[in-house]
Tab-separated table of C-alpha atoms in Angstrom:
chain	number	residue	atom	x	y	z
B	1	UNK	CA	51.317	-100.857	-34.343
B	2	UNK	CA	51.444	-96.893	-34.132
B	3	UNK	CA	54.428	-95.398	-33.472
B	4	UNK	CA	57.250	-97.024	-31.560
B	5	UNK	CA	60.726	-95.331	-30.373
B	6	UNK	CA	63.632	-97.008	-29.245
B	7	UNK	CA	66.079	-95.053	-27.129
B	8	UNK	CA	69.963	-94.826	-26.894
B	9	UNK	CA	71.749	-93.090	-24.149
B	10	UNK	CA	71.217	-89.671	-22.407
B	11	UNK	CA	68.242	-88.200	-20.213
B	12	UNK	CA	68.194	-85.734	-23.350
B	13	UNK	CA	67.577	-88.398	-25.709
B	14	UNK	CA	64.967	-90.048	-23.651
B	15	UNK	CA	63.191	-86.973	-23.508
B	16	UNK	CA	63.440	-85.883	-27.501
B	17	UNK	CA	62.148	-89.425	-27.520
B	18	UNK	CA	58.909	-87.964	-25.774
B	19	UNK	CA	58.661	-85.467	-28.035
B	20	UNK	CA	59.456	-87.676	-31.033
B	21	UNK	CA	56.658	-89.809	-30.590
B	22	UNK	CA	54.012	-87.244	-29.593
B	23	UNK	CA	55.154	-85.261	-33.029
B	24	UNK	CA	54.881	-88.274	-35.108
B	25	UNK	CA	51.591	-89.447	-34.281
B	26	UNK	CA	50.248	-85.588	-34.346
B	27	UNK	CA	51.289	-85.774	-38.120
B	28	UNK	CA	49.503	-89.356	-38.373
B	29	UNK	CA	52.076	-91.295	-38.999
B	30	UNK	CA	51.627	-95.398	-37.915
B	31	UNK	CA	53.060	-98.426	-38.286
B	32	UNK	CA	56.592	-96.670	-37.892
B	33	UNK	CA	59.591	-97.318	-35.133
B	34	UNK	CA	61.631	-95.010	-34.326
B	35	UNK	CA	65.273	-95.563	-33.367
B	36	UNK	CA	67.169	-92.699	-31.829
B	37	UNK	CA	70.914	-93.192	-31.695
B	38	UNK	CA	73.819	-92.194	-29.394
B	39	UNK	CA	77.334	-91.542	-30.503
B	40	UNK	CA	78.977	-91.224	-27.213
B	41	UNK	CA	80.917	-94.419	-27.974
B	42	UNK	CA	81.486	-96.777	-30.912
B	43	UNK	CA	79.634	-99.645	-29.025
B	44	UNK	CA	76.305	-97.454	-28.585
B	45	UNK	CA	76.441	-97.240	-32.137
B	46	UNK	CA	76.919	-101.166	-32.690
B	47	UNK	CA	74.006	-101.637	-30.133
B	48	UNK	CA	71.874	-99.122	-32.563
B	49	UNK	CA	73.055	-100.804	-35.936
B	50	UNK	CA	72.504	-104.604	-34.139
B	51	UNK	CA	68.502	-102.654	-32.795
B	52	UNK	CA	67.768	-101.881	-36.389
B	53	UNK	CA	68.503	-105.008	-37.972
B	54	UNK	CA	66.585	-106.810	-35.364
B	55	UNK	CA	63.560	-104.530	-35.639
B	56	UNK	CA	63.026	-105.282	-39.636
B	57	UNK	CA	63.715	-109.406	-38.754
B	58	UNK	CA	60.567	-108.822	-36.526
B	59	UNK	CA	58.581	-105.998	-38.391
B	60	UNK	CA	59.027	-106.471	-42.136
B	61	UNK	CA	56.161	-104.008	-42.884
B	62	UNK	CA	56.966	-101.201	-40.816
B	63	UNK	CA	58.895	-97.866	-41.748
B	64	UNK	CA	62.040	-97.719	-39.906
B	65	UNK	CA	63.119	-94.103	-39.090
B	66	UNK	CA	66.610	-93.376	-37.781
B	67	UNK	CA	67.675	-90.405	-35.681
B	68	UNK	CA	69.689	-88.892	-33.060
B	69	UNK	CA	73.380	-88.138	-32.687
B	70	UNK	CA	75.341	-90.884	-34.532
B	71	UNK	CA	72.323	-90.526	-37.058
B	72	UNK	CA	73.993	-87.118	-37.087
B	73	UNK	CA	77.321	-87.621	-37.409
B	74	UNK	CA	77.357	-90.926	-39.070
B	75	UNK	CA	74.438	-90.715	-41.658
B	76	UNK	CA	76.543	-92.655	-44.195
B	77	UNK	CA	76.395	-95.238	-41.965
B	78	UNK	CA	73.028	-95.884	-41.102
B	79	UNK	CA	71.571	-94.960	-44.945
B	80	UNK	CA	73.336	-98.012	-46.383
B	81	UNK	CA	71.464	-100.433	-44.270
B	82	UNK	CA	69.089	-101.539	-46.600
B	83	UNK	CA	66.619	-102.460	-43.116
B	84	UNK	CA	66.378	-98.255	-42.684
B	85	UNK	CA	63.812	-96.067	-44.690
B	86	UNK	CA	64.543	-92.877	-43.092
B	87	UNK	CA	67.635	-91.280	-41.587
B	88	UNK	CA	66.571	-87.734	-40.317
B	89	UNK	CA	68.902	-85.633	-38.655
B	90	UNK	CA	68.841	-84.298	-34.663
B	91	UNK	CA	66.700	-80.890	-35.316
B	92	UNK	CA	64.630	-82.961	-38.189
B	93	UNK	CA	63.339	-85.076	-35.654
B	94	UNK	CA	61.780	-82.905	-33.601
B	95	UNK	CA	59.923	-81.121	-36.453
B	96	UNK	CA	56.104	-82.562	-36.482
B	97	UNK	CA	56.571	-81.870	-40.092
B	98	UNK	CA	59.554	-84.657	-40.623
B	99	UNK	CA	56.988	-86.987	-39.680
B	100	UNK	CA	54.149	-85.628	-41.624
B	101	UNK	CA	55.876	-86.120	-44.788
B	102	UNK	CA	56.616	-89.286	-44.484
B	103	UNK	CA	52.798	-89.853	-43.372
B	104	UNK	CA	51.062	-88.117	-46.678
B	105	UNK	CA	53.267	-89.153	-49.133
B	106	UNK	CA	55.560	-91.913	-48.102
B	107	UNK	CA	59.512	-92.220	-48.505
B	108	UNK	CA	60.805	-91.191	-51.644
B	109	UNK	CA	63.989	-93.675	-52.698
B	110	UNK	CA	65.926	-90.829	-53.564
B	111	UNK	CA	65.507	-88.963	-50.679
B	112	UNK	CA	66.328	-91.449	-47.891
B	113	UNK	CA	68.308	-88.657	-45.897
B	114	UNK	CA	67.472	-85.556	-44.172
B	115	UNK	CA	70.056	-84.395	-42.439
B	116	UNK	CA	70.607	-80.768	-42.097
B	117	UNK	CA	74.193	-78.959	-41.076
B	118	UNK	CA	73.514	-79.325	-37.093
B	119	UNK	CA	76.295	-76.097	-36.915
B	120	UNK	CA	73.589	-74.052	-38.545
B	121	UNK	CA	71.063	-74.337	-35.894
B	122	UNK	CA	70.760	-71.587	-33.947
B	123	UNK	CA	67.367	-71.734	-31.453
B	124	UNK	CA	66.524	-74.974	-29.170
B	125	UNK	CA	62.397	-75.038	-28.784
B	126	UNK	CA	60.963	-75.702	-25.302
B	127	UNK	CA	59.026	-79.195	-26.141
B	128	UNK	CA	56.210	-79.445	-23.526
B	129	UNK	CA	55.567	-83.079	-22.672
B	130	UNK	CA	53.715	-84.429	-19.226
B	131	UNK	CA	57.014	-85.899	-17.991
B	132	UNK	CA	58.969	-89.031	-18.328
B	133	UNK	CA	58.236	-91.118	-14.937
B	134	UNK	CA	54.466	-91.043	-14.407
B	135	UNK	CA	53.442	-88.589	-12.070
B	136	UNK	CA	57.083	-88.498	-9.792
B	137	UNK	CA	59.809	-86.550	-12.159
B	138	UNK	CA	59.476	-84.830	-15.114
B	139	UNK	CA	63.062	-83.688	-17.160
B	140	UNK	CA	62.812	-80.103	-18.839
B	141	UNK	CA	65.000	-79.365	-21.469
B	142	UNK	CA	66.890	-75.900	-21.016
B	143	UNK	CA	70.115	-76.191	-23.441
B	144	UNK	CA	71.123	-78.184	-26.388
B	145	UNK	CA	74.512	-78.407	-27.628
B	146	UNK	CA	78.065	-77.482	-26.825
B	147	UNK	CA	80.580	-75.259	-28.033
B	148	UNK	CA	83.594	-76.890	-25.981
B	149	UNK	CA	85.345	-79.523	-28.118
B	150	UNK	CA	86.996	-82.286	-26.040
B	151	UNK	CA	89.024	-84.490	-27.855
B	152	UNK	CA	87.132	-87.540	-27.096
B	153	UNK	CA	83.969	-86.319	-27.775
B	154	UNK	CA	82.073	-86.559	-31.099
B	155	UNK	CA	78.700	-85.129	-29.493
B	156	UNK	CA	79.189	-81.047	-30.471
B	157	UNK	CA	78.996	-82.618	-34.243
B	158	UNK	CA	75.954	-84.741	-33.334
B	159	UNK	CA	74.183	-81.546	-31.212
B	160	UNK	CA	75.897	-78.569	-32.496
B	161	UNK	CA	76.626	-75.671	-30.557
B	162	UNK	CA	75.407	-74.441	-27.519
B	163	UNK	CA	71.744	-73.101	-27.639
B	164	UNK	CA	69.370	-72.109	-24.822
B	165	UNK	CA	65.629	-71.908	-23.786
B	166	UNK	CA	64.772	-68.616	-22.874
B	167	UNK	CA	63.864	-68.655	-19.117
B	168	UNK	CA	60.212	-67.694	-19.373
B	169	UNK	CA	59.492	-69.960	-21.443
B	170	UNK	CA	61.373	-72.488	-18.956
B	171	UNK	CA	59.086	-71.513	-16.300
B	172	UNK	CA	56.016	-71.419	-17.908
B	173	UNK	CA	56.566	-75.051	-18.609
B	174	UNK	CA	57.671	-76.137	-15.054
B	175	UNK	CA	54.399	-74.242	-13.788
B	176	UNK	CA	52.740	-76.413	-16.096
B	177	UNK	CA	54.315	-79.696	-15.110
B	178	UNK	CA	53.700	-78.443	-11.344
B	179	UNK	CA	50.021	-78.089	-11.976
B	180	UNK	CA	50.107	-81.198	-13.543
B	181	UNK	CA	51.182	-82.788	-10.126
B	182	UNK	CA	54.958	-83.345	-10.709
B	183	UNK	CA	56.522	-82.790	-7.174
B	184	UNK	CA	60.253	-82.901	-9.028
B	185	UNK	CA	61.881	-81.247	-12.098
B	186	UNK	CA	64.956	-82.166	-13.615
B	187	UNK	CA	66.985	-79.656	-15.388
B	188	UNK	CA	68.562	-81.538	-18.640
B	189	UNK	CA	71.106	-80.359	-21.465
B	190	UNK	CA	73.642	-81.590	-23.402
B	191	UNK	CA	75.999	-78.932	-21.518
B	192	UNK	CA	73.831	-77.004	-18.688
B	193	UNK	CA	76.393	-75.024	-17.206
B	194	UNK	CA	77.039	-73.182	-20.097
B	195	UNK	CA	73.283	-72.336	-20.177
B	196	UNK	CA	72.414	-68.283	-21.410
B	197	UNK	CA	75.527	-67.324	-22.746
B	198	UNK	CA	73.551	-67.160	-26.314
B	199	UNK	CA	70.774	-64.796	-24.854
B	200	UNK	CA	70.094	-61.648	-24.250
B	201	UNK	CA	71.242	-60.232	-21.312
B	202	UNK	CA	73.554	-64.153	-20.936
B	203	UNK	CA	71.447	-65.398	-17.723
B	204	UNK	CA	72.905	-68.440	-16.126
B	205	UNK	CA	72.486	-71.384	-14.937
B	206	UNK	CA	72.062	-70.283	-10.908
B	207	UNK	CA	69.727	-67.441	-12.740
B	208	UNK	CA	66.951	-69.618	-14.421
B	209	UNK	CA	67.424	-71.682	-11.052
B	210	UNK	CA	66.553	-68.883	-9.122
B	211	UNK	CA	63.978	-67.360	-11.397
B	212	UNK	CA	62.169	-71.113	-11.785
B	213	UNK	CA	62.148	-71.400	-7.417
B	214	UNK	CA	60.992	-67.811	-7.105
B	215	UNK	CA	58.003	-68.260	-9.643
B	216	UNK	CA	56.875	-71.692	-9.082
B	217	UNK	CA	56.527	-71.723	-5.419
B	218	UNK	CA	54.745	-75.030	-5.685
B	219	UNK	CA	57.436	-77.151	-6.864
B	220	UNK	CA	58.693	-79.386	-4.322
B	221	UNK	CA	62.285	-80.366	-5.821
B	222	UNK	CA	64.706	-79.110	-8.480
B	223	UNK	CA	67.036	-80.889	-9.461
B	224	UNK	CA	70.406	-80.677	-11.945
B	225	UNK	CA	71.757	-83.122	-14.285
B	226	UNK	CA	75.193	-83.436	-14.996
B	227	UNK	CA	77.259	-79.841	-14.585
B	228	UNK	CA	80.555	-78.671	-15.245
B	229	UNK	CA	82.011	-77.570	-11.653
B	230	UNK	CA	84.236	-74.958	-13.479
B	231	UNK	CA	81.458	-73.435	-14.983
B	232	UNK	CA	79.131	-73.458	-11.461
B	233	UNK	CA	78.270	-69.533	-11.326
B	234	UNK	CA	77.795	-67.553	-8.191
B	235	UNK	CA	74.236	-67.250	-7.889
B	236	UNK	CA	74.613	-71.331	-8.431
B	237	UNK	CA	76.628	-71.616	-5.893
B	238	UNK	CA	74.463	-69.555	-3.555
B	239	UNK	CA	71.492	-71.642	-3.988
B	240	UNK	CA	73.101	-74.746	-3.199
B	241	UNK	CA	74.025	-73.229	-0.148
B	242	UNK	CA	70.625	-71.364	0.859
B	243	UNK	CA	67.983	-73.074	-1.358
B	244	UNK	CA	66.652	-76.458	-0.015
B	245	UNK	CA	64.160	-76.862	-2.559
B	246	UNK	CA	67.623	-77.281	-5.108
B	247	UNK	CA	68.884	-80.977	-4.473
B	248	UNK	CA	71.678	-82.031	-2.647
B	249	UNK	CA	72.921	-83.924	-5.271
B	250	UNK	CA	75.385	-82.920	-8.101
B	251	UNK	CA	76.524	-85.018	-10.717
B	252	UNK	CA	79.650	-83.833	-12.189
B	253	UNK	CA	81.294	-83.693	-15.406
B	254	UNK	CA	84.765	-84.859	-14.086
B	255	UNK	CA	86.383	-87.813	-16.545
B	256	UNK	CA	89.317	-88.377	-15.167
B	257	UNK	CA	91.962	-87.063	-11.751
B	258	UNK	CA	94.957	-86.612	-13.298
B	259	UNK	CA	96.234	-83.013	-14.607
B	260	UNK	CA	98.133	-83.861	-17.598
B	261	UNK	CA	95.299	-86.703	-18.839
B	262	UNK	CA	92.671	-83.799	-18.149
B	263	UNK	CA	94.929	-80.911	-20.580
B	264	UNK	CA	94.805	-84.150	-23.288
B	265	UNK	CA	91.451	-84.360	-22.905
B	266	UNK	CA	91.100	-80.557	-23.063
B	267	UNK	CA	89.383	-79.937	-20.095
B	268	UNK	CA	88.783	-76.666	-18.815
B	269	UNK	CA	89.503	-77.600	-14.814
B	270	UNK	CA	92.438	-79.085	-13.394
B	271	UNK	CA	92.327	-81.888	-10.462
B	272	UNK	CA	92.765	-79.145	-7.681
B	273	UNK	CA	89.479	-76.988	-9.150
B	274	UNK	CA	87.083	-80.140	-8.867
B	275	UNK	CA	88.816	-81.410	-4.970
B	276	UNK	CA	88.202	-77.394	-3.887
B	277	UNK	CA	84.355	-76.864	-5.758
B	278	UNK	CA	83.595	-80.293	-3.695
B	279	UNK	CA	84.789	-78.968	-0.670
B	280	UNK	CA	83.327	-75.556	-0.763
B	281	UNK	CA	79.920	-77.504	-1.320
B	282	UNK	CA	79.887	-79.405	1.162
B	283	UNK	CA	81.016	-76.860	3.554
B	284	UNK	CA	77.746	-74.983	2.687
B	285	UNK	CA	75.323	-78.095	2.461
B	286	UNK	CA	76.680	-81.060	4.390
B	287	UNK	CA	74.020	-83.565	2.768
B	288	UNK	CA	75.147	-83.147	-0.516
B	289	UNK	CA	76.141	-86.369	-2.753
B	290	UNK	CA	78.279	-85.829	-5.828
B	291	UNK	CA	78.182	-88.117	-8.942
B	292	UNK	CA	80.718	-88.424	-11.480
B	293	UNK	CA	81.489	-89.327	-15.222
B	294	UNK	CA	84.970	-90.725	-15.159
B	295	UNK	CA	86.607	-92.090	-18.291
B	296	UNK	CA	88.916	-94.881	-17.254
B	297	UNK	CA	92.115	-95.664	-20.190
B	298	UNK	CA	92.111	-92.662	-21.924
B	299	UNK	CA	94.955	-92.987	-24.831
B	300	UNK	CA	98.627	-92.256	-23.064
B	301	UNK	CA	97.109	-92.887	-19.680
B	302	UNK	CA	100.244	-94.108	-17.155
B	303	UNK	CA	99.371	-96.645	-13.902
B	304	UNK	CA	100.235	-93.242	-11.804
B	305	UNK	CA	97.875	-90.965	-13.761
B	306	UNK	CA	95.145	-93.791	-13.268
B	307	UNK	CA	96.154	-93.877	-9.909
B	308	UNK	CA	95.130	-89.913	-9.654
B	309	UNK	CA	92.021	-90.827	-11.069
B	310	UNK	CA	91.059	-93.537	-8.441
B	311	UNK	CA	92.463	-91.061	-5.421
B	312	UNK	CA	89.692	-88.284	-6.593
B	313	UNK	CA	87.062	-90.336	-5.875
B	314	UNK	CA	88.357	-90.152	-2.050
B	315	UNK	CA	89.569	-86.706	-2.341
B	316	UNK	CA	86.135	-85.681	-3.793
B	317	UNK	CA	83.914	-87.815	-1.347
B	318	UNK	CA	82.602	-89.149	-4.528
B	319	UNK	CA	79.314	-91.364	-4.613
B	320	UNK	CA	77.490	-92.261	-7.369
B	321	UNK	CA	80.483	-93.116	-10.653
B	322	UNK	CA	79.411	-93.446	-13.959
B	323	UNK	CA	82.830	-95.199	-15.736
B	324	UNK	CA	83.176	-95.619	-19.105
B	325	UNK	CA	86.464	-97.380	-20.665
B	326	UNK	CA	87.936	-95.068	-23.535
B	327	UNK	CA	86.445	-96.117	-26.596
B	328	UNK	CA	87.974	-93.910	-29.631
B	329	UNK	CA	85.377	-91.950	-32.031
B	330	UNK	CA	86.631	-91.673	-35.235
B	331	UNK	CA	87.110	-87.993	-36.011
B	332	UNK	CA	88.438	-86.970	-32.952
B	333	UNK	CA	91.508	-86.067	-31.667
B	334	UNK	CA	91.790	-88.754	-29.003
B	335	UNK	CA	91.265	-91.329	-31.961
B	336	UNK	CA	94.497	-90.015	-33.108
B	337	UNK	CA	96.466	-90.530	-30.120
B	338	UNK	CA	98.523	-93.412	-29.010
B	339	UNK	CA	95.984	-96.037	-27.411
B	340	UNK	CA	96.134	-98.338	-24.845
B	341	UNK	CA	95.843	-102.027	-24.904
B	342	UNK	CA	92.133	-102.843	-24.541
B	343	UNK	CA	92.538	-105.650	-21.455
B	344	UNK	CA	94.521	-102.679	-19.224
B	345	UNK	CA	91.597	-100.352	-20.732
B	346	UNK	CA	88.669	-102.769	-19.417
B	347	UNK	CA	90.993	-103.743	-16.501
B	348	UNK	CA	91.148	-100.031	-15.087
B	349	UNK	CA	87.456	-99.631	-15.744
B	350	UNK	CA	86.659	-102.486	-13.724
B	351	UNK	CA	89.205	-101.135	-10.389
B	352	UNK	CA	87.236	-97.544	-10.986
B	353	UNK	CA	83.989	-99.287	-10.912
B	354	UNK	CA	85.135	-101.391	-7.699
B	355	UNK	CA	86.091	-98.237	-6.173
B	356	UNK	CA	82.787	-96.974	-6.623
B	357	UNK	CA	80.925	-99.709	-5.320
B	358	UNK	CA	83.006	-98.807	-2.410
B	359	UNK	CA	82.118	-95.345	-2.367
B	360	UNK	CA	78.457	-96.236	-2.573
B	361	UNK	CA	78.398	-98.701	0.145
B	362	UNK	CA	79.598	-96.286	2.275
B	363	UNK	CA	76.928	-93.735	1.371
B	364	UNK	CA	74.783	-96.212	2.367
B	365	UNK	CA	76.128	-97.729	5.581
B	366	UNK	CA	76.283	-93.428	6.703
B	367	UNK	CA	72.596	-93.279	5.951
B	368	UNK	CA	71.392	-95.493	8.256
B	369	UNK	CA	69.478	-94.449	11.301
B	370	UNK	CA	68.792	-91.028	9.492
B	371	UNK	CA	65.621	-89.912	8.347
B	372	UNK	CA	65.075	-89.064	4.631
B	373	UNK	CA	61.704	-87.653	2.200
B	374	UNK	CA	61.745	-90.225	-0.145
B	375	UNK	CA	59.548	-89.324	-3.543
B	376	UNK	CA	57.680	-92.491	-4.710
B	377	UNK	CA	58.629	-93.322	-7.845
B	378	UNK	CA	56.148	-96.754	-8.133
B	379	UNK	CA	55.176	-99.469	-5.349
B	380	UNK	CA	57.539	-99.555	-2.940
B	381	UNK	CA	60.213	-97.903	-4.506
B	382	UNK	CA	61.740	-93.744	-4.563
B	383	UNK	CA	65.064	-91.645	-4.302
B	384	UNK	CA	65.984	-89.458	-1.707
B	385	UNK	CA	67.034	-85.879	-1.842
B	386	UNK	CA	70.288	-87.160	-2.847
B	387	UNK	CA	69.104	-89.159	-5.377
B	388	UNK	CA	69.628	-92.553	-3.203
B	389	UNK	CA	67.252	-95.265	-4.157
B	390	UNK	CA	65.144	-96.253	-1.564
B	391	UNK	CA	62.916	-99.714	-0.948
B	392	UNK	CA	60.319	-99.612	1.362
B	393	UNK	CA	57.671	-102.309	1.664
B	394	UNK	CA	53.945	-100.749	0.375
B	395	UNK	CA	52.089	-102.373	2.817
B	396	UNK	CA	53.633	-100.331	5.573
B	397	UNK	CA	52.770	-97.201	3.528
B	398	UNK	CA	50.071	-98.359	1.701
B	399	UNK	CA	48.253	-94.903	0.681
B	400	UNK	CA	51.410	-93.656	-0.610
B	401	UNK	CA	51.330	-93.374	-4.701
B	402	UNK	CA	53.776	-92.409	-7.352
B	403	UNK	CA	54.518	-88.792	-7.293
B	404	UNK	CA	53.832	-88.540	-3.444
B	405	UNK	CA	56.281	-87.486	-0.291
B	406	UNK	CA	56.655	-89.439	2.196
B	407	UNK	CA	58.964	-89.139	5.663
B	408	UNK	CA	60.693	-92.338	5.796
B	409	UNK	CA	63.617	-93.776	8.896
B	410	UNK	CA	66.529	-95.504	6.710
B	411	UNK	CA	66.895	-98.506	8.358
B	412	UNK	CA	69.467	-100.399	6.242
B	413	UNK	CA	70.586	-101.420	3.063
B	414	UNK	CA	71.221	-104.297	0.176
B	415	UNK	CA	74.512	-102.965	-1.086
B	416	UNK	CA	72.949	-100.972	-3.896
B	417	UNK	CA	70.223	-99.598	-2.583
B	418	UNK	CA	68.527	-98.540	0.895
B	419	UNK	CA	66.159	-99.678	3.279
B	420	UNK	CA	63.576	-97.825	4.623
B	421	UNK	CA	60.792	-98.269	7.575
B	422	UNK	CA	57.695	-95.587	8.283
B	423	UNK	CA	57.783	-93.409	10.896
B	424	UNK	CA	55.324	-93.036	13.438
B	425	UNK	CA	53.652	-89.691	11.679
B	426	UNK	CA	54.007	-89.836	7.772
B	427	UNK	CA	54.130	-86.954	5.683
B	428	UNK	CA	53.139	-86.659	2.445
């Protein structure tokens, strides 16, 4: 065995993962797995400490390193499992030398823990790697961090504050990744619409988008992970309207529809702001398809305030939901507050996540008869420009490979995902 990682949660994670390994077995290090953590929610951190304990049972001899944000924030925690060597800390484990260390001279006893003050970091490095999905999609890291502080959210103490990749060196790695033969790039942060307002000059978000399709001409797609509508800037919002090569598919920051739940929460937007950015998007691209993150039983949430939440996802033409029942993080304010029972918790997760199904199926019933560029992803499988998964039988495209474009007619759908038939002419 070299070096194996095992991933928790975000896009961002999955890509430090990337860079994690590559680092590790740069410095030499072997025999070693890797487990980087999320602290989004007190069961991602069971899953972790359950991951660990089950990677000693079946690796007695390797070195067990343990990383990422409840690493981070809860490094108490995970150095008094007697099954981890290493706890290293969320900038540590992107440092080749972290890794070297522990190559030339082993794990001291006394120093099982390297874990710096995450508040102190002040840069976020542009880690090249050759993309995530083979030769489809590649995720570029542009911002780390986040200096808003929710009160359910125990990530700024696991990231630290909001830091940003300078935008040539953004580009010079999407030319890269282009040249490479990656037809789509995925912008990825911890907090992306908040994305310059540490640099020189503060740049934003539409800005690097602009600057990245004006210099990389050959890049097929862009694409944005999750954003903050209240933070989308102007030059943002102009490229959604006038730049096809920018995706028609926004996944947004929302967490919940009702006003007074969202000032608890300390949001920055109100229901009416994310009903009116929705609108004014699709009034300027009609083939967009908004995501959300929606938590469902936040603590003092009413049966009407839930009720707000479900009527957004009408009100919002919402597609894609990503629900998450309120768990509490100890050491934030939301832990503090009065909580609800955990059956009407799971219950109202489980009416938001019908809802979406819903939502979805519709999507998908609207897309038939329409015709779509699908980007392979692997044999008989890709996502639209809206991020739709599409299934297509190979043998009716069968020169079509991962990373390639091809013109496909929707011609129905399984309930989760579509259908799709060749055209006469294919393009790829």
């Amino acid at each position: 065995m070299s070096v194996d990682v095992v991933t928790f949660g975000c896009r961002l994670n999955s890509y430090e993962s990337e860079v994690m390994k590559r680092e590790a077995e740069a410095a030499g290090l072997s025999d070693a797995i890797l487990i980087n953590t999320c602290a989004v929610t007190a069961e991602a951190v069971r899953q972790a400490r359950q991951s660990i304990r089950k990677a000693r049972r079946e690796n007695p001899n390797a070195r067990i390193i343990v990383t990422g944000c409840a690493a981070q924030t809860e490094t108490e925690t995970f150095s008094a499992m007697e099954e981890v060597d290493l706890v290293l800390g969320n900038s540590e484990k992107l440092e080749r030398a972290s890794y070297g260390r522990v190559a030339q001279f082993g794990i001291d006893d006394s120093e099982k823990v390297r874990v710096n003050d995450i508040m102190s970091v002040r840069e976020t490095a542009s880690h090249l790697i050759d993309g995530l999905e083979g030769r489809a999609r590649a995720f570029v890291q542009v911002q780390n961090g986040c200096d808003h502080r929710c009160t359910f959210c125990i990530i700024p103490f696991g990231r630290g504050n909001s830091r940003s990749v300078p935008m040539g060196a953004v580009v010079d790695q999407i030319a890269r990744l282009v040249d490479n033969g990656h037809r789509e790039i995925v912008l990825t942060g911890v907090d992306i619409t908040s994305y310059g307002g540490d640099l020189p000059g503060t740049p934003t978000l539409g800005d690097l988008s602009q600057k990245i399709l004006k210099h990389v001409p050959g890049l097929d797609r862009l694409r944005l992970s999750s954003i903050d509508s209240i933070e989308a800037d102007p030059a943002l919002m102009e490229l959604i309207a006038h730049a096809p090569r920018l995706m028609p598919h926004l996944h947004l920051s929302l967490q919940s529809g009702d006003d007074m739940i969202l000032k608890r929460m300390k949001r920055r937007h109100l229901r009416a702001d994310t009903i009116r950015f929705c609108q004014e998007v699709r009034a300027a691209r009609p083939d967009v398809v908004f995501g959300a993150d929606i938590i469902a039983g936040f603590p003092t949430e009413t049966e009407a305030m839930f009720e707000n939440t479900l009527a957004i996802v009408d009100d919002c033409g919402l597609t894609h939901l990503h629900v998450f029942p309120f768990s509490a993080r100890p050491g934030t304010p939301a832990a503090r507050m009065p909580q609800l029972d955990r059956a009407v918790v799971k219950e109202r997760a489980a009416r938001l996540r019908q809802k979406g199904e819903a939502a979805l199926t519709a999507h998908l019933e609207d897309e038939v008869g329409k015709t779509r560029e699908i980007l392979v992803e692997r044999e008989g499988l890709g996502r639209s420009a809206q991020f739709t998964q599409v299934e297509f039988q190979q043998t009716d495209v069968p020169d079509v490979q991962a990373g390639d474009l091809v013109t496909l007619r929707i011609s129905g759908h399984t309930g989760r995902h579509l259908l799709a038939t060749p055209l006469d002419t294919q393009a790829a």
